[in-house]
Amino acid sequence: MGFRNTRLRTKVTALLLSLAALWAFAAWVTLREGVNLLWVSQLDSSIISPSEPLLVELQKERRVSVVKLSNAGVRSRKDLENQRKQTDRLLATFKESATAGTVDLALDDEGAKRLTDVLQELNTLKQTRQSIDAGQMNRLQATATYGEIIDSVYSLYGSLATLDDKVLAKDIRTLLSLSRAREVITREDALVAGALTEGRMTPSEHAQFTQTVGAWRILADQAAAELPASEKAAYDKVVEGQSFTRLKNLENALSQQDPSMGTLPFGADQWKSTTDRALADLNNLVLTAGDRLVERATPVAVNVVVRLILAGGLGLIAVVASIILSITTARSLFAQLQKLRDSAHELSDDRLPGVVERIGRGEDVDLAKEAPDLDFGDDEIGQVGQAFNTVQRTAISVAAEQAELRRSIRDILLSLARRTQGLVHRQLTVLDVMERRETDPEELKELFRLDHLAIRMRRNAENLIVLSGSAPARTWRRSVPMVDVVRGALAEVEDYTRVTLMPMGDVVLVGRAVGDVIHLLAELIENAVSFSPPYTNVQVSGQLVANGYVIEIEDRGLGMKPEDLESANERIADPPEFRITGTARLGLYVVSQLARRHEIQVVLKPSPYGGTTVVVLLPQELVQLDPTPEPPDGGRRERLPRRTPAVATAVRPVTGENVRTLKPARPVPVPAPVPQPSPPVTAVETQPETPAEPEQMPVTEFTSNGLPLRVPQANLAPALRDDTPTQPDFEEDDDERSPEEIRAMMGSLQSGTRLGRTEAARMLDEQSGDEA
C-alpha cells in the first residue's frame, strides 16, 4: 500500500533499479561459477598442494615414532629427529600459505572452521612429540594421536570440494575417499612396523590391526563404487595387482594368527617392501585420476567464462538501452502529467471555488469562460483530462444545487423563526396583561414561570434567525446600563437562581448591541449552568479594562479538556459555514456569529476552581461610562422592560449594588409619560434608581421547590411603599382616605395603565410590520 501511494517518478526509478538488479542477479549466477572455480584454484594452491607433502611426512613421522617406542636403539632416534625436521619445514610452509589473506575470502564458514581445527591439531604436535620422547605413550596411543591430526586435514579436504558442477564435486570426493584409504594403510603399516621392531604384537595391537585392515578395505570399496567407468578399471587393476595381493596375503596371515602367540608370521623387510609398493601404486592411481579430473574441469571453466561474457556484456548493453528508452519516455510522460496537474490545480484551487462561490451568491456564471475544459489529446492522459472535465461539470452542478438548497433552508429557518418570534411576542403581551391584572401570589408565580418559558422560547427562535444568517429584530435605540443587560440575559436562563451577580460598575451598553449581547450572555450563562453540578453557583462579574469592558462567567463544574478548549476557542474565533449536518454545539456557533457581528472577543479558559471561565471582551465603542444614575426626561437611556420579579430577587445583589426590578428583555419601548396632575406609575416604566439603604432592600423568599416568592411592594417606589410588614388591609386603607382621594387615585392608575398598554400595542404592531 505504501508503494502504491508513491510518486510516478519514484516508481519509474524503482522499475529501472529492478531491471538493473535483475541483470546483476543473472550476471552473478554466471559469475558465481567462475568465482567458485577461482576460489577452488586458490584453495588448491594455498591449502591442498602444501598439505599433501605434509601429510606424507606426518605419516612417515608416525611410523618412525612407533618404531622408536619399540626401543629400537640410537639409529631410530636419529631417524626420528631427521624426520621431525623435515615435517617442521613443511609444516611452516603450510601455515604460511594457509593463513594468507586470500584464503579467508575463498573459504566459507564451514571451511574456515575446519581450517582452524587443522591448525589447532598441528599445534599439538609438539606436545605429542614430548610425550613420545618421555615414554608416556605406547604404540597404539601414538598411532591414534597422529591419526587425529591427519584426519583433521582430510576433513578440511571434504569442505573444500564445493564446485557447482555436481559430477566434478562427486569425483573429487571419491578421490578423497581413496586417499583416506591410503592413510589407513599407512596407519596399519606404522602399527605393524613397531610390532616387528619389538618382535611381538600385543593382543590389543592385534585387535587394532584387524580393525584397521577392515577400515581401509571398506573405504576403498565404497570409493571404487563411486568412480567413473574409466577410473574404475584403473582401480581394479591396482587392487588386483601383485602389490595389493601380497599385502592382503600378509594381512590375512597376521589376522588369522592367534593373538596370544605374540610372534609375527613374516619379517620386517618383507612387510616394508610390500606396503611401500602398495602405497606407491595407490598414490599413483589417485594422482593420475586427479590429473584427468583437472582436464575434465577445463571445458567447464571455459563454458563459465563464455556465459559470463554473454550475460555480463550483452545483458549490460540491453539494460543500458532499456534505461535510456525509459528515461526519455518517462520524461515526456512526466511533462504532460505535470501540465495536466498544474491545469487541474489551477481549476480546482482558483477558478472552481470562485465559480462555486458566485453560484452560491446567486450570480450568473459563464462556465465556458470561467471554467474551461481541459484538452490534452486522445491518449490515456487526454482521457484523464476528459474525465476531470466531467467531474468539474458535476461538481459545479452539485455546488449550484447545494447553494440553492442552503438558501432554501435558511429561508425556511428564517420564516419559521419569524413566525415563532411573532407568536412569542403576542404570548408575552397576553402574559403581561394577565400579570398586571392578577393579585393572587400563587397564580402570579405560575404566570411568571410561563413568562420565563416564553422568554426562553423567544431566544430559541432568535437562534434560528442567527443560524439563517439574519439579524434578530430585538433592538434598542438608547444605551442600557450593563447591570440591566446582564439581568436581561439571566431572565432567559432556566436556572437563573444559581447565578451570582457581582458588581458591574457604572457602565452602559450602546443600544445597537444590547439585544445581541443579551443573547450572547444568555447562551454562555445557560451553558455554564447546564454543565456544572446543581449544587454549585455560576458567578458573573464585569469591569472596565484598557481595551473595553470584560464580563467573566465562571462555573465550578468538571471543566473541559485542553484540546476541547482549544477546539471551542477556534470555533468561536473562526466559525465554519453552517451546515445541516453540523448540529453539534450550535450554541457555540450562535455565540460566534453574535460576537463577530460586533467584534466581541469570547475566550474559554480553565477556572482555578476546576470549571471553565468564559471571558467576554466588549470593544470600547460599545460601552460608555455612566456618571449619572438617571439622565433627565427626553434624553434618558432605555431600560430593559420589567419582567418576572423572581429574577430580580433570585439574583442576589452584592452590598453596594442597586436592586433593579427586572423584566426579561423584550422589544417593548418605554412610552413617554403624558403630563397629568398626578402622574401614575405605569407597569412598563422603570423607576429611577435610588440608592437603597441596607434595611430597605427586599428580602428574597423561596418556596419548598426552590422558586422565589413574590414579595408584595418589593418593587414599588419608596414614596408608594407601605411600611406595614404584613399585607395591607384594603378596607382600613379605604377608611383612612376620603372617597374623592380614592376616586382620583384609581382614575389616574387606570388612565396611565390604559395609555401604557395602548402605546405598547402600537409599538408591537409597528415592529411586526417591520419584520414582515
GROMACS .gro file of C-alpha atoms in nm, residues 113-299:
model
  187
  113LYS     CA    1   3.612  -2.362   1.097
  114ARG     CA    2   3.780  -2.680   0.972
  115LEU     CA    3   4.099  -2.492   0.881
  116THR     CA    4   4.107  -2.358   1.237
  117ASP     CA    5   4.069  -2.715   1.368
  118VAL     CA    6   4.361  -2.829   1.149
  119LEU     CA    7   4.588  -2.554   1.280
  120GLN     CA    8   4.492  -2.637   1.640
  121GLU     CA    9   4.569  -3.008   1.585
  122LEU     CA   10   4.903  -2.923   1.425
  123ASN     CA   11   4.988  -2.710   1.728
  124THR     CA   12   4.950  -3.021   1.948
  125LEU     CA   13   5.227  -3.197   1.750
  126LYS     CA   14   5.495  -3.057   1.980
  127GLN     CA   15   5.324  -3.191   2.291
  128THR     CA   16   5.280  -3.530   2.123
  129ARG     CA   17   5.650  -3.547   2.045
  130GLN     CA   18   5.738  -3.465   2.405
  131SER     CA   19   5.514  -3.743   2.532
  132ILE     CA   20   5.675  -3.990   2.290
  133ASP     CA   21   6.025  -3.887   2.395
  134ALA     CA   22   5.932  -3.921   2.763
  135GLY     CA   23   5.784  -4.267   2.705
  136GLN     CA   24   5.436  -4.155   2.819
  137MET     CA   25   5.267  -4.312   2.516
  138ASN     CA   26   5.256  -4.665   2.380
  139ARG     CA   27   5.243  -4.760   2.016
  140LEU     CA   28   4.861  -4.756   1.997
  141GLN     CA   29   4.831  -4.412   2.158
  142ALA     CA   30   5.097  -4.263   1.930
  143THR     CA   31   4.926  -4.409   1.623
  144ALA     CA   32   4.589  -4.270   1.732
  145THR     CA   33   4.729  -3.923   1.814
  146TYR     CA   34   4.894  -3.885   1.474
  147GLY     CA   35   4.577  -4.021   1.318
  148GLU     CA   36   4.369  -3.739   1.472
  149ILE     CA   37   4.599  -3.477   1.322
  150ILE     CA   38   4.588  -3.638   0.978
  151ASP     CA   39   4.207  -3.688   0.997
  152SER     CA   40   4.156  -3.314   1.057
  153VAL     CA   41   4.337  -3.243   0.729
  154TYR     CA   42   4.113  -3.487   0.542
  155SER     CA   43   3.804  -3.317   0.699
  156LEU     CA   44   3.934  -2.991   0.559
  157TYR     CA   45   3.962  -3.151   0.214
  158GLY     CA   46   3.596  -3.252   0.231
  159SER     CA   47   3.478  -2.896   0.297
  160LEU     CA   48   3.679  -2.761   0.002
  161ALA     CA   49   3.503  -2.981  -0.256
  162THR     CA   50   3.238  -2.713  -0.333
  163LEU     CA   51   3.230  -2.696  -0.713
  164ASP     CA   52   2.890  -2.609  -0.864
  165ASP     CA   53   2.938  -2.892  -1.113
  166LYS     CA   54   2.792  -3.187  -0.924
  167VAL     CA   55   2.977  -3.453  -1.127
  168LEU     CA   56   3.315  -3.294  -1.069
  169ALA     CA   57   3.241  -3.243  -0.699
  170LYS     CA   58   3.138  -3.610  -0.668
  171ASP     CA   59   3.457  -3.731  -0.839
  172ILE     CA   60   3.669  -3.514  -0.610
  173ARG     CA   61   3.504  -3.664  -0.301
  174THR     CA   62   3.564  -4.015  -0.441
  175LEU     CA   63   3.935  -3.946  -0.485
  176LEU     CA   64   3.946  -3.809  -0.131
  177SER     CA   65   3.798  -4.138  -0.008
  178LEU     CA   66   4.073  -4.333  -0.188
  179SER     CA   67   4.329  -4.104  -0.030
  180ARG     CA   68   4.173  -4.173   0.311
  181ALA     CA   69   4.206  -4.548   0.240
  182ARG     CA   70   4.575  -4.495   0.171
  183GLU     CA   71   4.606  -4.308   0.505
  184VAL     CA   72   4.451  -4.603   0.689
  185ILE     CA   73   4.703  -4.835   0.523
  186THR     CA   74   4.990  -4.613   0.645
  187ARG     CA   75   4.839  -4.628   0.997
  188GLU     CA   76   4.836  -5.008   0.966
  189ASP     CA   77   5.196  -5.001   0.843
  190ALA     CA   78   5.310  -4.794   1.144
  191LEU     CA   79   5.141  -5.033   1.387
  192VAL     CA   80   5.292  -5.347   1.231
  193ALA     CA   81   5.636  -5.185   1.191
  194GLY     CA   82   5.651  -5.112   1.564
  195ALA     CA   83   5.549  -5.467   1.648
  196LEU     CA   84   5.809  -5.614   1.407
  197THR     CA   85   6.079  -5.396   1.560
  198GLU     CA   86   5.998  -5.524   1.907
  199GLY     CA   87   5.947  -5.877   1.778
  200ARG     CA   88   5.600  -5.926   1.916
  201MET     CA   89   5.242  -5.788   1.894
  202THR     CA   90   5.021  -5.748   2.194
  203PRO     CA   91   4.659  -5.868   2.184
  204SER     CA   92   4.534  -5.508   2.186
  205GLU     CA   93   4.761  -5.419   1.894
  206HIS     CA   94   4.639  -5.728   1.711
  207ALA     CA   95   4.278  -5.617   1.758
  208GLN     CA   96   4.359  -5.264   1.638
  209PHE     CA   97   4.539  -5.413   1.335
  210THR     CA   98   4.235  -5.618   1.245
  211GLN     CA   99   4.007  -5.312   1.267
  212THR     CA  100   4.245  -5.107   1.054
  213VAL     CA  101   4.256  -5.370   0.781
  214GLY     CA  102   3.877  -5.378   0.766
  215ALA     CA  103   3.857  -4.998   0.764
  216TRP     CA  104   4.080  -4.939   0.461
  217ARG     CA  105   3.917  -5.218   0.264
  218ILE     CA  106   3.570  -5.075   0.331
  219LEU     CA  107   3.681  -4.722   0.237
  220ALA     CA  108   3.843  -4.846  -0.083
  221ASP     CA  109   3.538  -5.048  -0.186
  222GLN     CA  110   3.299  -4.754  -0.123
  223ALA     CA  111   3.519  -4.516  -0.321
  224ALA     CA  112   3.553  -4.766  -0.604
  225ALA     CA  113   3.175  -4.789  -0.633
  226GLU     CA  114   3.158  -4.413  -0.699
  227LEU     CA  115   3.443  -4.396  -0.953
  228PRO     CA  116   3.368  -4.331  -1.322
  229ALA     CA  117   3.399  -4.626  -1.556
  230SER     CA  118   3.742  -4.521  -1.683
  231GLU     CA  119   3.880  -4.476  -1.331
  232LYS     CA  120   3.711  -4.792  -1.206
  233ALA     CA  121   3.913  -5.003  -1.447
  234ALA     CA  122   4.240  -4.849  -1.329
  235TYR     CA  123   4.140  -4.908  -0.968
  236ASP     CA  124   4.056  -5.272  -1.027
  237LYS     CA  125   4.390  -5.320  -1.199
  238VAL     CA  126   4.577  -5.176  -0.900
  239VAL     CA  127   4.381  -5.360  -0.631
  240GLU     CA  128   4.401  -5.694  -0.815
  241GLY     CA  129   4.768  -5.640  -0.892
  242GLN     CA  130   5.069  -5.813  -0.738
  243SER     CA  131   5.142  -5.547  -0.471
  244PHE     CA  132   4.793  -5.544  -0.317
  245THR     CA  133   4.766  -5.923  -0.350
  246ARG     CA  134   5.081  -5.969  -0.145
  247LEU     CA  135   4.960  -5.705   0.107
  248LYS     CA  136   4.627  -5.880   0.153
  249ASN     CA  137   4.801  -6.216   0.200
  250LEU     CA  138   5.024  -6.075   0.474
  251GLU     CA  139   4.725  -5.905   0.638
  252ASN     CA  140   4.523  -6.224   0.628
  253ALA     CA  141   4.809  -6.424   0.773
  254LEU     CA  142   4.852  -6.186   1.064
  255SER     CA  143   4.478  -6.150   1.123
  256GLN     CA  144   4.424  -6.528   1.131
  257GLN     CA  145   4.711  -6.586   1.379
  258ASP     CA  146   4.630  -6.640   1.743
  259PRO     CA  147   4.683  -6.310   1.930
  260SER     CA  148   4.832  -6.490   2.227
  261MET     CA  149   5.128  -6.621   2.026
  262GLY     CA  150   5.288  -6.276   2.019
  263THR     CA  151   5.517  -6.354   1.723
  264LEU     CA  152   5.454  -6.238   1.366
  265PRO     CA  153   5.439  -6.468   1.064
  266PHE     CA  154   5.667  -6.250   0.846
  267GLY     CA  155   5.970  -6.030   0.879
  268ALA     CA  156   6.016  -5.655   0.882
  269ASP     CA  157   6.180  -5.635   0.537
  270GLN     CA  158   5.908  -5.838   0.372
  271TRP     CA  159   5.636  -5.616   0.526
  272LYS     CA  160   5.810  -5.291   0.440
  273SER     CA  161   5.867  -5.378   0.076
  274THR     CA  162   5.510  -5.497   0.038
  275THR     CA  163   5.347  -5.189   0.197
  276ASP     CA  164   5.575  -4.944   0.018
  277ARG     CA  165   5.484  -5.099  -0.318
  278ALA     CA  166   5.108  -5.100  -0.241
  279LEU     CA  167   5.109  -4.743  -0.111
  280ALA     CA  168   5.301  -4.621  -0.417
  281ASP     CA  169   5.057  -4.792  -0.657
  282LEU     CA  170   4.754  -4.645  -0.477
  283ASN     CA  171   4.911  -4.299  -0.464
  284ASN     CA  172   4.986  -4.312  -0.841
  285LEU     CA  173   4.622  -4.410  -0.902
  286VAL     CA  174   4.493  -4.112  -0.704
  287LEU     CA  175   4.731  -3.863  -0.870
  288THR     CA  176   4.653  -3.991  -1.219
  289ALA     CA  177   4.277  -3.970  -1.156
  290GLY     CA  178   4.324  -3.618  -1.022
  291ASP     CA  179   4.507  -3.509  -1.336
  292ARG     CA  180   4.229  -3.645  -1.555
  293LEU     CA  181   3.976  -3.467  -1.333
  294VAL     CA  182   4.156  -3.137  -1.391
  295GLU     CA  183   4.144  -3.198  -1.765
  296ARG     CA  184   3.768  -3.254  -1.744
  297ALA     CA  185   3.724  -2.932  -1.545
  298THR     CA  186   3.896  -2.716  -1.807
  299PRO     CA  187   3.598  -2.712  -2.054
   0.00000   0.00000   0.00000
